[in-house]
XYZ file of C-alpha atoms in Angstrom:
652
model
C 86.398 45.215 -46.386
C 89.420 43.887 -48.109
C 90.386 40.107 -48.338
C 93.722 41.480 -46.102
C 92.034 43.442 -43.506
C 89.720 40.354 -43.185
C 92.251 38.134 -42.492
C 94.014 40.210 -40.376
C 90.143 40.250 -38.270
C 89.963 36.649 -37.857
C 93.324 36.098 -37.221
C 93.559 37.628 -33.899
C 90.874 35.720 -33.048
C 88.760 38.810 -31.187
C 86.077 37.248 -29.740
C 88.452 35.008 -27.840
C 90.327 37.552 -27.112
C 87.448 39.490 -26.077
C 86.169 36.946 -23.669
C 89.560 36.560 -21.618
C 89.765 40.349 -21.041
C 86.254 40.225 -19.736
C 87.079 37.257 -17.494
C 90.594 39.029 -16.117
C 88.566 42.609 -15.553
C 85.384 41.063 -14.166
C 87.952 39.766 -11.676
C 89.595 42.679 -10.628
C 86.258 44.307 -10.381
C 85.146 42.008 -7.821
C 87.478 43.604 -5.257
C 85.841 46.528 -5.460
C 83.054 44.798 -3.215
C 85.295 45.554 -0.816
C 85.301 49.151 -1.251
C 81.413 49.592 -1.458
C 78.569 47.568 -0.210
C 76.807 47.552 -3.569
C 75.247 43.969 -4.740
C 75.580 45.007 -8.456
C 79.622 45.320 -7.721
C 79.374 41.432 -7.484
C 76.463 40.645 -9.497
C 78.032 42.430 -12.619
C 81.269 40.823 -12.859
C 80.449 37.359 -12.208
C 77.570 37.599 -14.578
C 80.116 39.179 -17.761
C 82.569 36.298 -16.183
C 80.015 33.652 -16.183
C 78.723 34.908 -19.588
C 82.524 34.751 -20.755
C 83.438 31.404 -19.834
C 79.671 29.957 -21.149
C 80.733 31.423 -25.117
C 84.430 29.750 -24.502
C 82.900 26.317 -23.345
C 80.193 26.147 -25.900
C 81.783 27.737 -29.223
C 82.392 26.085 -32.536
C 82.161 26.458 -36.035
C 82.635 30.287 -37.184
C 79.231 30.933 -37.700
C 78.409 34.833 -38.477
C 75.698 36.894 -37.575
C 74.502 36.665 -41.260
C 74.836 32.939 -41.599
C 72.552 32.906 -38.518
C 69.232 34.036 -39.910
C 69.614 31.623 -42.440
C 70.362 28.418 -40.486
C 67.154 26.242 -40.205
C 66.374 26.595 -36.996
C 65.747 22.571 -35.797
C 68.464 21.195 -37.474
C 71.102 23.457 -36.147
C 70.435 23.224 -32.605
C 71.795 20.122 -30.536
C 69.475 20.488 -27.559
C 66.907 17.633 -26.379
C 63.580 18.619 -26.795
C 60.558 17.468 -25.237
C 58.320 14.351 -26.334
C 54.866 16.131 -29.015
C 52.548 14.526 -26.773
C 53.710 16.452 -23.747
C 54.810 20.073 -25.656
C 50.848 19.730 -26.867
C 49.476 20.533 -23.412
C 52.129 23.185 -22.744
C 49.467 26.385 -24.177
C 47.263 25.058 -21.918
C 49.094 24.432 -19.019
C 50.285 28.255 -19.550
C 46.238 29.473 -19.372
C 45.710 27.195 -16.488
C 48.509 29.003 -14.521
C 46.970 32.214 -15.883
C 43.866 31.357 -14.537
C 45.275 30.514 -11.427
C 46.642 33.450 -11.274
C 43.405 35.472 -11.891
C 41.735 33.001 -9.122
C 44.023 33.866 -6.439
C 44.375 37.104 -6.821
C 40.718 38.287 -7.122
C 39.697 36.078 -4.292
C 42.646 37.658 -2.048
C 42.183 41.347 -3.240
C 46.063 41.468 -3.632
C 48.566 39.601 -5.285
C 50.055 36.818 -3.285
C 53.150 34.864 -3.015
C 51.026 31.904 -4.659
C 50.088 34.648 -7.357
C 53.796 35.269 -8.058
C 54.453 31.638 -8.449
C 51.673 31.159 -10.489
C 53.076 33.838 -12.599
C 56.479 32.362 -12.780
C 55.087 29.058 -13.368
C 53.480 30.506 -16.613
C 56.431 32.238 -17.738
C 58.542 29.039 -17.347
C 56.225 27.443 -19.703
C 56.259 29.715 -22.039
C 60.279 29.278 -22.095
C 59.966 25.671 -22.239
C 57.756 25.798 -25.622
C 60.531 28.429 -27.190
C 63.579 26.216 -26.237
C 62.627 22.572 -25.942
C 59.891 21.973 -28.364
C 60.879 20.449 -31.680
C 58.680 22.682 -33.833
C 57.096 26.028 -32.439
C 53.872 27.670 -33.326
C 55.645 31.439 -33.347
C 51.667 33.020 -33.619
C 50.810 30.618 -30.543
C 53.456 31.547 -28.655
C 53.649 35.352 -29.055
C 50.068 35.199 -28.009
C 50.856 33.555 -24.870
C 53.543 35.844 -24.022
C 51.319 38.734 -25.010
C 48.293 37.224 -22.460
C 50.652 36.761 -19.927
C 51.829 39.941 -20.109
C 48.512 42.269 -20.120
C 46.611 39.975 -17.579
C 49.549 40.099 -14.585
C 49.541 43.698 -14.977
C 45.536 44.457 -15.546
C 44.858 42.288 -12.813
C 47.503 43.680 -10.354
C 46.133 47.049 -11.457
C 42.578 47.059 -10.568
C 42.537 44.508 -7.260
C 44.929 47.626 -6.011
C 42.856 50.465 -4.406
C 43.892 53.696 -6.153
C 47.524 53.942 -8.080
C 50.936 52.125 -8.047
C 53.882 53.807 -7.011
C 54.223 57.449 -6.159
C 54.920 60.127 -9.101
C 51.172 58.444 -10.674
C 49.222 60.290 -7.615
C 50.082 63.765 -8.919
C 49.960 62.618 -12.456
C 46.616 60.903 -12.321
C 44.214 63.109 -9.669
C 46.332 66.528 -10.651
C 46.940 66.693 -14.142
C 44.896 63.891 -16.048
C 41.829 64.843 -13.650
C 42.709 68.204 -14.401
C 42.950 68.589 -18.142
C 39.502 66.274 -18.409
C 37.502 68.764 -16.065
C 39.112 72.093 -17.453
C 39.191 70.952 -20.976
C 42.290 72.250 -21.765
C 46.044 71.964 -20.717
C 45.880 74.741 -18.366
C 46.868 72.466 -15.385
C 50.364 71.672 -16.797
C 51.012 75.225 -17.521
C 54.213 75.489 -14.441
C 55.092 71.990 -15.265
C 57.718 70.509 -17.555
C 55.007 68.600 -19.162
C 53.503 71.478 -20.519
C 55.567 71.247 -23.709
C 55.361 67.120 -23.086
C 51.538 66.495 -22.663
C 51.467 63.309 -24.474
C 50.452 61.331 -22.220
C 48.715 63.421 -20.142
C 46.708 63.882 -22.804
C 45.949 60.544 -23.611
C 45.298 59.784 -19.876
C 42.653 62.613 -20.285
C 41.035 60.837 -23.159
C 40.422 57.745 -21.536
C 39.426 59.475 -18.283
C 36.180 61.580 -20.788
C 35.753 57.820 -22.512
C 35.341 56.282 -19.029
C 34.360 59.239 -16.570
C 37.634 57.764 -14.595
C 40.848 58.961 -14.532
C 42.133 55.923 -12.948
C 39.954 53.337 -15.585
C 41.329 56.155 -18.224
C 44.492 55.909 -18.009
C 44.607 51.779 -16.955
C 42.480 51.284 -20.741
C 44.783 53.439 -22.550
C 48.393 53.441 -21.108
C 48.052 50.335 -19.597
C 47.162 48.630 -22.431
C 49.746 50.155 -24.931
C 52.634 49.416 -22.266
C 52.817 45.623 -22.426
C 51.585 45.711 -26.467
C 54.870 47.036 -27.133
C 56.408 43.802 -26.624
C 55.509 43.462 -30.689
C 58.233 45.930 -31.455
C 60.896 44.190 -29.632
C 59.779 40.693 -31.382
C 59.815 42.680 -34.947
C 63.404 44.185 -33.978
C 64.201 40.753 -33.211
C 63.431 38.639 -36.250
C 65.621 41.268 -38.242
C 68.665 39.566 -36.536
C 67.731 36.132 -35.244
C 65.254 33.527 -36.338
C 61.788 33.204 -35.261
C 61.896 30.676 -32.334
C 64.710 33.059 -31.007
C 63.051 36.666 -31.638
C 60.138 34.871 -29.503
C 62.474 34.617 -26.631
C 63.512 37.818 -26.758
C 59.954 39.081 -26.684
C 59.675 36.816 -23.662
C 62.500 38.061 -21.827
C 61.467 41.611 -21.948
C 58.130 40.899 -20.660
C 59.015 38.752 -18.101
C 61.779 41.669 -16.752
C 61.250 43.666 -13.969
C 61.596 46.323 -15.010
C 59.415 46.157 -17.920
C 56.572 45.287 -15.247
C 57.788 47.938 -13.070
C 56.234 50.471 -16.253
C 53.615 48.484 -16.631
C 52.219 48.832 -13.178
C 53.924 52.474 -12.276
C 51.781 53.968 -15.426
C 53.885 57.421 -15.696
C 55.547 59.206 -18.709
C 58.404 56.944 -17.905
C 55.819 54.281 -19.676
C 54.808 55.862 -22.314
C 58.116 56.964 -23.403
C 59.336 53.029 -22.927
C 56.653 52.074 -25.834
C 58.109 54.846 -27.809
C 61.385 54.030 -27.468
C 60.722 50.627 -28.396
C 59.272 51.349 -31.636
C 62.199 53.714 -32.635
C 64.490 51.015 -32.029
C 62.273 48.687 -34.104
C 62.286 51.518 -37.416
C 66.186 52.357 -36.752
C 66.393 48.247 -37.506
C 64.275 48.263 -40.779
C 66.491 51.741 -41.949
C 69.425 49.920 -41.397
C 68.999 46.229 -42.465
C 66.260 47.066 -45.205
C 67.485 50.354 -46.386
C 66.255 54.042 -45.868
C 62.209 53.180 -47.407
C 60.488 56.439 -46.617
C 57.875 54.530 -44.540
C 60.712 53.636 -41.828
C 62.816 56.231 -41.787
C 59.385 57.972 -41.527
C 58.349 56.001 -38.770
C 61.903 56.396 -36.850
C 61.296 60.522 -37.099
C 57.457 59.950 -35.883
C 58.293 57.464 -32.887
C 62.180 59.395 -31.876
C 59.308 63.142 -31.789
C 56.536 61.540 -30.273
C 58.710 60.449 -27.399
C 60.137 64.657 -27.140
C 56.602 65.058 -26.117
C 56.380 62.282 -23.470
C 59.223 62.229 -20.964
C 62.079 64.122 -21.189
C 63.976 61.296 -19.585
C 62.827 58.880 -22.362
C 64.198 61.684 -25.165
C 67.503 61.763 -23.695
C 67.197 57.704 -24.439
C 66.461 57.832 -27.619
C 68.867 60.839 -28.437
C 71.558 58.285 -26.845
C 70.112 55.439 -29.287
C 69.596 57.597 -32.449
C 73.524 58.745 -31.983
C 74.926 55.541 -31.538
C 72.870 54.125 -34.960
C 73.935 57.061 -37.013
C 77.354 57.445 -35.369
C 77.749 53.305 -36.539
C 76.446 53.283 -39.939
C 77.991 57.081 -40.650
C 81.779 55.166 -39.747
C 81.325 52.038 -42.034
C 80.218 54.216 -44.804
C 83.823 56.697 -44.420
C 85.649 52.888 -44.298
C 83.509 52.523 -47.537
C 81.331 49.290 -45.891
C 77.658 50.535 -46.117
C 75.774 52.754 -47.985
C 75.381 56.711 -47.931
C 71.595 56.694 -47.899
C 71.133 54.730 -44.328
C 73.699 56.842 -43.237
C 72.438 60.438 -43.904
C 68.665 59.293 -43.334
C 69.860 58.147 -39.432
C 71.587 61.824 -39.289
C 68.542 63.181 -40.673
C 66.391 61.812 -37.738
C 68.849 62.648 -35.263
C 69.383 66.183 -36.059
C 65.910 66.793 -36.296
C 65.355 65.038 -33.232
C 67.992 66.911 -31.479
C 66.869 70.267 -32.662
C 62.798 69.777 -31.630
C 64.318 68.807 -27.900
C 66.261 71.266 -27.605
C 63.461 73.854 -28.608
C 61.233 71.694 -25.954
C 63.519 71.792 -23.566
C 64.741 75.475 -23.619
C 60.934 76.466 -23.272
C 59.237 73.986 -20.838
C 59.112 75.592 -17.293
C 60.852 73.737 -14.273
C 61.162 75.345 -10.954
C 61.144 78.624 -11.910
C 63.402 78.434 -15.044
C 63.448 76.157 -18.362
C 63.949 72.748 -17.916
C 66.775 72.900 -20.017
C 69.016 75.322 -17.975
C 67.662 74.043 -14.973
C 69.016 70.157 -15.804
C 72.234 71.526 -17.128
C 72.753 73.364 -13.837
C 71.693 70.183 -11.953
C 74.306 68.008 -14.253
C 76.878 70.770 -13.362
C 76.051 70.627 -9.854
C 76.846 66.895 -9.597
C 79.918 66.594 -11.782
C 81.621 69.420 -9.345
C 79.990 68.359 -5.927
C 78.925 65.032 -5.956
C 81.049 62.622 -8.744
C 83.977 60.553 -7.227
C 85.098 57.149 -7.710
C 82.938 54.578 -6.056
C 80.268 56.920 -4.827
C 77.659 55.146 -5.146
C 73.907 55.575 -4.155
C 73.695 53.741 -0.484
C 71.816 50.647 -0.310
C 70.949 51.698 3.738
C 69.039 54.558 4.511
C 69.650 56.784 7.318
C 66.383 56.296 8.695
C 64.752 54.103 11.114
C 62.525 50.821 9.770
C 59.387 50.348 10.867
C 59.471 46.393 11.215
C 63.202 45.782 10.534
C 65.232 44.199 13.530
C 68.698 44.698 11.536
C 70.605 42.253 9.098
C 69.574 38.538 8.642
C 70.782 36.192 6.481
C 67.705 35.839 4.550
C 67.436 39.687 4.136
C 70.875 39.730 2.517
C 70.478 37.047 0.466
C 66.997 39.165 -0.888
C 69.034 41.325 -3.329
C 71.058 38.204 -5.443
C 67.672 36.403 -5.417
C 66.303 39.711 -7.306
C 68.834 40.728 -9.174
C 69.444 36.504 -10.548
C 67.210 37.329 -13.519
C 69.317 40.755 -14.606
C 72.536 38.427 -14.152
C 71.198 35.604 -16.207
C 70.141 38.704 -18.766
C 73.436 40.354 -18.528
C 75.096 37.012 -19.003
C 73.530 35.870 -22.207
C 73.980 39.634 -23.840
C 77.942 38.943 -22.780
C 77.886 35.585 -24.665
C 75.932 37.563 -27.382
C 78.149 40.139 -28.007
C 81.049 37.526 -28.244
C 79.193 35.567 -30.849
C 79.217 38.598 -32.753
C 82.839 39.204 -32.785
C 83.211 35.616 -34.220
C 84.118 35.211 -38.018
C 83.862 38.097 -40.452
C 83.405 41.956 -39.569
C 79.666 41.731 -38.007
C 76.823 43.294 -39.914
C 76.302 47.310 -39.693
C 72.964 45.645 -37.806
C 74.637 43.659 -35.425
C 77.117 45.930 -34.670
C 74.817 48.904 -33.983
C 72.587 46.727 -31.647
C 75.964 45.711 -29.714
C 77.365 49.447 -29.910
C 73.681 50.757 -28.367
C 73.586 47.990 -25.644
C 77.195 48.957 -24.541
C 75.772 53.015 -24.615
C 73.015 52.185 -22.408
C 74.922 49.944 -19.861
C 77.747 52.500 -19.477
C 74.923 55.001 -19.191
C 73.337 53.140 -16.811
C 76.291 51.527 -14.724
C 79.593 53.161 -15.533
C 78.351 56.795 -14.559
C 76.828 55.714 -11.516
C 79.810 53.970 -10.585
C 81.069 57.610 -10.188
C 78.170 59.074 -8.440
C 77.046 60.880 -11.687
C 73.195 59.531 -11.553
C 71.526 63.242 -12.216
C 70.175 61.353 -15.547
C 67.892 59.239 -13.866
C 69.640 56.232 -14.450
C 66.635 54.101 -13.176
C 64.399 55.569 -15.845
C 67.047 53.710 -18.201
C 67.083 50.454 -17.108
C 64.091 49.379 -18.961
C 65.270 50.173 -22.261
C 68.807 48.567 -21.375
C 66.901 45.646 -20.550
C 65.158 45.798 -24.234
C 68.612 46.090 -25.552
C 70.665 43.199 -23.438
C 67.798 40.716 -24.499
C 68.259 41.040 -28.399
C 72.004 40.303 -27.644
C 71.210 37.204 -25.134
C 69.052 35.956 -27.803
C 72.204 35.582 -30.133
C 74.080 34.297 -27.595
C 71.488 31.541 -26.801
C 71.069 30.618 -30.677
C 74.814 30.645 -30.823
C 75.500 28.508 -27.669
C 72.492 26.195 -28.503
C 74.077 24.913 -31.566
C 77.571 24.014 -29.936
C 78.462 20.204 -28.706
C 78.737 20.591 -25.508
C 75.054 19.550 -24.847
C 75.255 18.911 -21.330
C 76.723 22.378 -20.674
C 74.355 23.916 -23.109
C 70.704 22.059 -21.125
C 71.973 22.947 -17.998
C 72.186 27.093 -18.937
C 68.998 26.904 -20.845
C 67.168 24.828 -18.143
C 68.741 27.426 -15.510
C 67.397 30.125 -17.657
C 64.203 28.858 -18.109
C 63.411 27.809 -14.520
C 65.487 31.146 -12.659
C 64.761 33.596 -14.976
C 60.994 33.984 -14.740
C 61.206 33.336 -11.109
C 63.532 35.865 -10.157
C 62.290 38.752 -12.198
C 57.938 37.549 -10.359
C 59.167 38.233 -7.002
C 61.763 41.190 -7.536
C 61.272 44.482 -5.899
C 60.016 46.960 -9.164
C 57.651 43.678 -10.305
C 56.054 43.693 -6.751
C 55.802 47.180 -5.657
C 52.318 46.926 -4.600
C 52.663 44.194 -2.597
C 56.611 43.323 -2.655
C 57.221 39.268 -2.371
C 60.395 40.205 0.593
C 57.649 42.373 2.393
C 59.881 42.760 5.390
C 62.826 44.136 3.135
C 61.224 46.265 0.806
C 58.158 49.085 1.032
C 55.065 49.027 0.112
C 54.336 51.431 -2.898
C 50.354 51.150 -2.318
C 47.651 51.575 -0.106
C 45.055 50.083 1.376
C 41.343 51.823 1.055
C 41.482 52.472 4.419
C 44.741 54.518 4.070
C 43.618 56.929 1.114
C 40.167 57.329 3.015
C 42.253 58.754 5.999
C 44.580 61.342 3.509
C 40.505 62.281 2.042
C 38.899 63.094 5.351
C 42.591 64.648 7.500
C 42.848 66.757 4.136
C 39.011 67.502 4.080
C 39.343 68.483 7.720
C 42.722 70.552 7.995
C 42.882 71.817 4.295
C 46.576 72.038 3.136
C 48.272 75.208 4.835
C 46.166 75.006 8.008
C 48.721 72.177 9.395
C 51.899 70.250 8.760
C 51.315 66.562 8.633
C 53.999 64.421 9.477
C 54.619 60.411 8.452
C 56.284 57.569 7.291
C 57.520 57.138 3.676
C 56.647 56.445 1.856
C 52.647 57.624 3.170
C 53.900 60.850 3.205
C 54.368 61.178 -0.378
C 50.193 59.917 -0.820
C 49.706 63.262 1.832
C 52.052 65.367 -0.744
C 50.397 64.476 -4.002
C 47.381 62.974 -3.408
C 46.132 65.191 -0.163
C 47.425 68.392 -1.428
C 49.611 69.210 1.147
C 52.543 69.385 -1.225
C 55.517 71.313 1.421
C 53.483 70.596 4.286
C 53.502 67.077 4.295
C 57.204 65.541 5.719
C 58.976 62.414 6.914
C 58.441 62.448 10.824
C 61.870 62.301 13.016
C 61.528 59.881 16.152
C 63.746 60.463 19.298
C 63.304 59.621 22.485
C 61.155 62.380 23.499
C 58.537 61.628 21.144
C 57.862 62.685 17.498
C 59.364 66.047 16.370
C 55.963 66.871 15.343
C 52.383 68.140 16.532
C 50.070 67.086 13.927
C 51.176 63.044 13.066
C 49.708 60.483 11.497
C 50.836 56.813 12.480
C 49.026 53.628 10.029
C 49.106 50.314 11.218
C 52.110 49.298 8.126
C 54.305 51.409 10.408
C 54.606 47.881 12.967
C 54.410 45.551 10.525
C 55.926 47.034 7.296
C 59.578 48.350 6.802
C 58.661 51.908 6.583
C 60.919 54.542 7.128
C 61.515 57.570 9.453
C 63.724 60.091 10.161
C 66.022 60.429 13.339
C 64.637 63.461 15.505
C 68.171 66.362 15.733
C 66.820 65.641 19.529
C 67.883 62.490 21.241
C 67.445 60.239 17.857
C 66.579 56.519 18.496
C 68.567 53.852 17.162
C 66.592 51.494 17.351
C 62.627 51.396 17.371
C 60.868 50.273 20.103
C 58.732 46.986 19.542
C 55.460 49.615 20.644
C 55.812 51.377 16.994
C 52.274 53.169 17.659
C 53.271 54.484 20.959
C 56.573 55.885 19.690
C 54.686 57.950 16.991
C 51.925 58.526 18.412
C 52.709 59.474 22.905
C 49.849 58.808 25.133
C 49.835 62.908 25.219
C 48.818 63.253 22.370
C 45.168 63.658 21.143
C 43.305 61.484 18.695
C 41.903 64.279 16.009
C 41.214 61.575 13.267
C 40.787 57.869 13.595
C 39.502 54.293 11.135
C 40.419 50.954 11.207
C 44.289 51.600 9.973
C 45.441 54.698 10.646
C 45.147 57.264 13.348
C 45.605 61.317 13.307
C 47.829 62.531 16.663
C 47.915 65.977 17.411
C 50.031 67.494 20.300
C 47.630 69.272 23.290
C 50.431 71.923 23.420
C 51.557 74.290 20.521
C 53.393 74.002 17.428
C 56.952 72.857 17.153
């Protein structure tokens, strides 16, 4: 760049400038809560605000993104730390809380709220040691964060009677089972996994190793999942220093989203750890040069993950774009060299061409997946897209145990969704940092360029009702890329003199953080924290016995079974009853059903039904069991938790 377009740069003072746009738009986009009763339309703006005015309080010097890796790390920072003799017994107060953790949840069979604090407790240690000890032990550390991270979710995984979450069932006892019994990948042959067996594959490994799908798939997914925290510390240190990469490592595992796939072992999870570790080799390519062992390990990782998840492909494709797209422009402006460039393209056109060959010939509903997807994507842009129309937070079904709107239950969502504003916040005051000084590295700026991608991916096209991609599937790898950027923003902020301003957002984001992603929704979904807001995504043993012996009684086809959700979905995938297994509609006449099943959750959990097209109930009566299950009807199946209720006349 030339010494008069790098004036020019600095001059207008961007990342000022930057920062009071964000401030004036987050505004106006707060009266679009208004509009929409969406928590993110609030959460969102005041967190790019807050983020805003935190970089505008705290910022001095014109430190660039360059100078940072090469600041000593003590010396720089104006931060209090804590006393040696205390920031000694911080490992082991982090095992102790582990241990805890362990304790309580073994001797309850579940996770608890005390578990979840423990958990939080541990992760708020492991905070402390990164931002207020004097010297860190990064080995130490990473260890911690690493122990913390496989023992919440082994634990959580086999105190839980059969899977997590809901796609797993037909993934686990259908395909894995499947493939280990038959031998071969014959079971996936009308699935879209047939041309992604990857994990499926693996699962069915582990399940031979074991003789257990579910201990197959726990030992070999399960453990790879939270392992893949290393790539997003080695990603890190290419940017930041140590004590700062550490905390980014930290702030992935600790998300909720990131336990969500850690628990919920799917493709989804699989394709997380692979697109972790292209993110890691696109870094290498681009700040060490185009060495044939990373750009081969960017082409390995980007076409292992075509043969995972298809969702998880279309995250990489978005990732690989943006880094080639980035490093492609500042080599035409004559700023980088032509090798990093063309080896990114490389990768991506390669890339793009196996998915598209994957895609064209995996079957999906009776046609390729690819047609198929491109028919749903043109079915939503021309039906369903509009302005503000937005996936409803309120179901139009009935809740088993809810008795309407509290002021705890709305207060629920901001307590969850704290941690992804505190997240969102630091990647704002990131991305500012960035801006400051000189033109920021090809590095930086490709790291900034795919965070923006993702979150417009993830936000801005839901904002319109376009949400056909999945846009949940994306939120863990957003998450991967907003905590690289909050890490700059914290080494940025941490070195300004405004030290009172400065310990209060670090002690805020040590203390809230790991306590607001424990007892969120997708970090709980076995046993959720808010149990009277949000649903159960396991079972009890009691409750897959009952699908084993209604399913060994009245094979699938004989009968339709009707229930809650989500226990319908276990009846679905898990029973076999696939189509003839639905959501039962209450009314005041009774269920719109012959053959239902009522579990005791349905009084004391906030399941959902549907409203019978007959006389539909607004509200559920306090006698949940006698609603779904009449004094007419007939008890064909019976245990301790759920009962079988089958009309004496004939079908409906």
């Amino acid at each position: 760049m030339s010494d008069s377009n790098r004036s020019v740069w600095s001059g207008v003072r961007l990342d000022r400038s930057v920062a009071w746009i964000a401030i004036v738009a987050a505004i106006a986009l707060l009266g679009l809560r208004m509009l929409a009763a969406q928590v993110l339309l609030v959460v969102i703006p005041v967190a790019a605000a807050g983020g805003s005015l935190l970089y505008l309080a705290t910022r001095s010097g014109h430190a660039s993104a360059v100078e940072w890796r090469s600041l000593a790390e003590r010396p720089a920072l104006t931060i209090p730390t804590l006393p040696a003799s205390i920031t000694g017994f911080l490992p082991a107060v982090a095992a102790l809380a582990l241990t805890g953790f362990v304790l309580s949840t073994h001797l309850a069979g579940v996770r608890t709220d005390l578990s979840t604090l423990l958990v939080a407790a541990a992760g708020t240690v492991v905070l402390v040691q990164i931002l207020f000890t004097d010297r860190i032990a990064p080995g130490v550390i990473l260890v911690e964060i690493l122990a913390v991270a496989l023992v919440v979710r082994l634990v959580t995984l086999a105190v839980t009677p059969g899977y997590i979450g809901v796609d797993i069932w037909t993934h686990a006892t259908v395909y894995i089972a499947g493939i280990a019994e038959s031998g071969s990948l014959a079971p996936l042959a009308e699935s879209k996994y047939l041309l992604a067996p990857v994990y499926h594959g693996l699962g069915a490994v582990g399940a031979l190793a074991v003789d257990s799908p579910r201990a197959g798939i726990y030992l070999t997914v399960g453990l790879v999942v939270p392992l893949s925290l290393v790539f997003v510390y080695g990603t890190a240190t290419h940017l930041v220093a140590t004590r700062w990469a550490l905390l980014a490592t930290a702030l992935v595992a600790f998300a909720d989203q990131f336990v969500r796939w850690g628990l919920h072992l799917i493709p989804t999870s699989l394709g997380l750890v692979g697109v972790l570790a292209v993110l890691y080799a696109l870094t290498r390519v681009i700040d060490d040069g185009p060495a044939p062992w990373a750009v081969g390990l960017a082409l390995v990782a980007a076409l292992a993950v075509v043969f995972v998840h298809q969702v998880s492909t279309a995250v990489v494709l978005v990732i690989l774009a943006v880094a080639a797209g980035v490093v492609t422009l500042t080599w035409a402006t004559g700023q980088s060299d032509g090798k990093t460039a063309l080896a990114l393209l490389g990768v991506f056109l390669v890339t793009s061409a196996t998915t598209l060959v994957a895609w064209a010939q995996a079957p999906f509903g009776g046609e390729t997946f690819l047609w198929r997807e491109l028919a749903v994507l043109e079915s939503v842009l021309i039906d369903q897209a509009g302005f503000l129309a937005l996936a409803s937070t309120q179901e139009a079904v009935l809740g088993g145990a809810t008795s309407g709107e509290t002021t705890i239950a709305a207060l629920v969502p901001y307590v969850e969704q704290f941690g992804f504003a505190l997240l969102l916040a630091g990647a704002v005051t990131g991305g500012l940092a960035l801006l400051e000084g000189d033109r920021p590295t090809d590095l930086a700026l490709t790291h900034l360029s795919i965070g923006g991608a993702l979150f417009v991916i993830v936000f801005g096209l839901s904002l319109f009702g376009v949400r056909a991609l999945l846009p949940g599937r994306w939120l863990a790898p957003l998450y991967a890329a907003l905590a690289v950027l909050a890490v700059i923003g914290v080494g940025a902020i941490a070195r300004s003199r405004s030290r009172r301003v400065v310990l209060a957002a670090l002690v805020v984001l040590a203390v809230g953080y790991p306590a607001s992603m424990a007892v969120a929704e997708k970090a709980t979904m076995e046993n959720p924290t808010f149990e009277d807001t949000h649903k159960r995504f396991a079972y009890t043993h009691a409750e897959i016995a009952a699908v084993d012996s209604i399913s060994a009684a009245h094979p699938p086809g004989d009968r339709a079974i009707a229930t809650d959700h989500p226990y319908a979905s276990l009846f679905r995938r898990y029973g076999g009853y696939e189509t003839d297994a639905r959501i039962v509609g209450l009314g005041a006449g009774g269920p719109d059903a012959d053959w239902v099943v009522y579990r005791t959750e349905q009084s004391t959990g906030p399941v959902t039904f549907d409203r019978s097209a007959t006389a539909p109930l607004d509200t559920l009566p306090p006698n949940v069991e006698g609603t779904v299950c009449p004094p007419s009807y007939n008890t064909g199946y019976a245990n301790d938790e759920v009962r079988l209720c089958t009309a004496s006349g004939g079908d409906r």
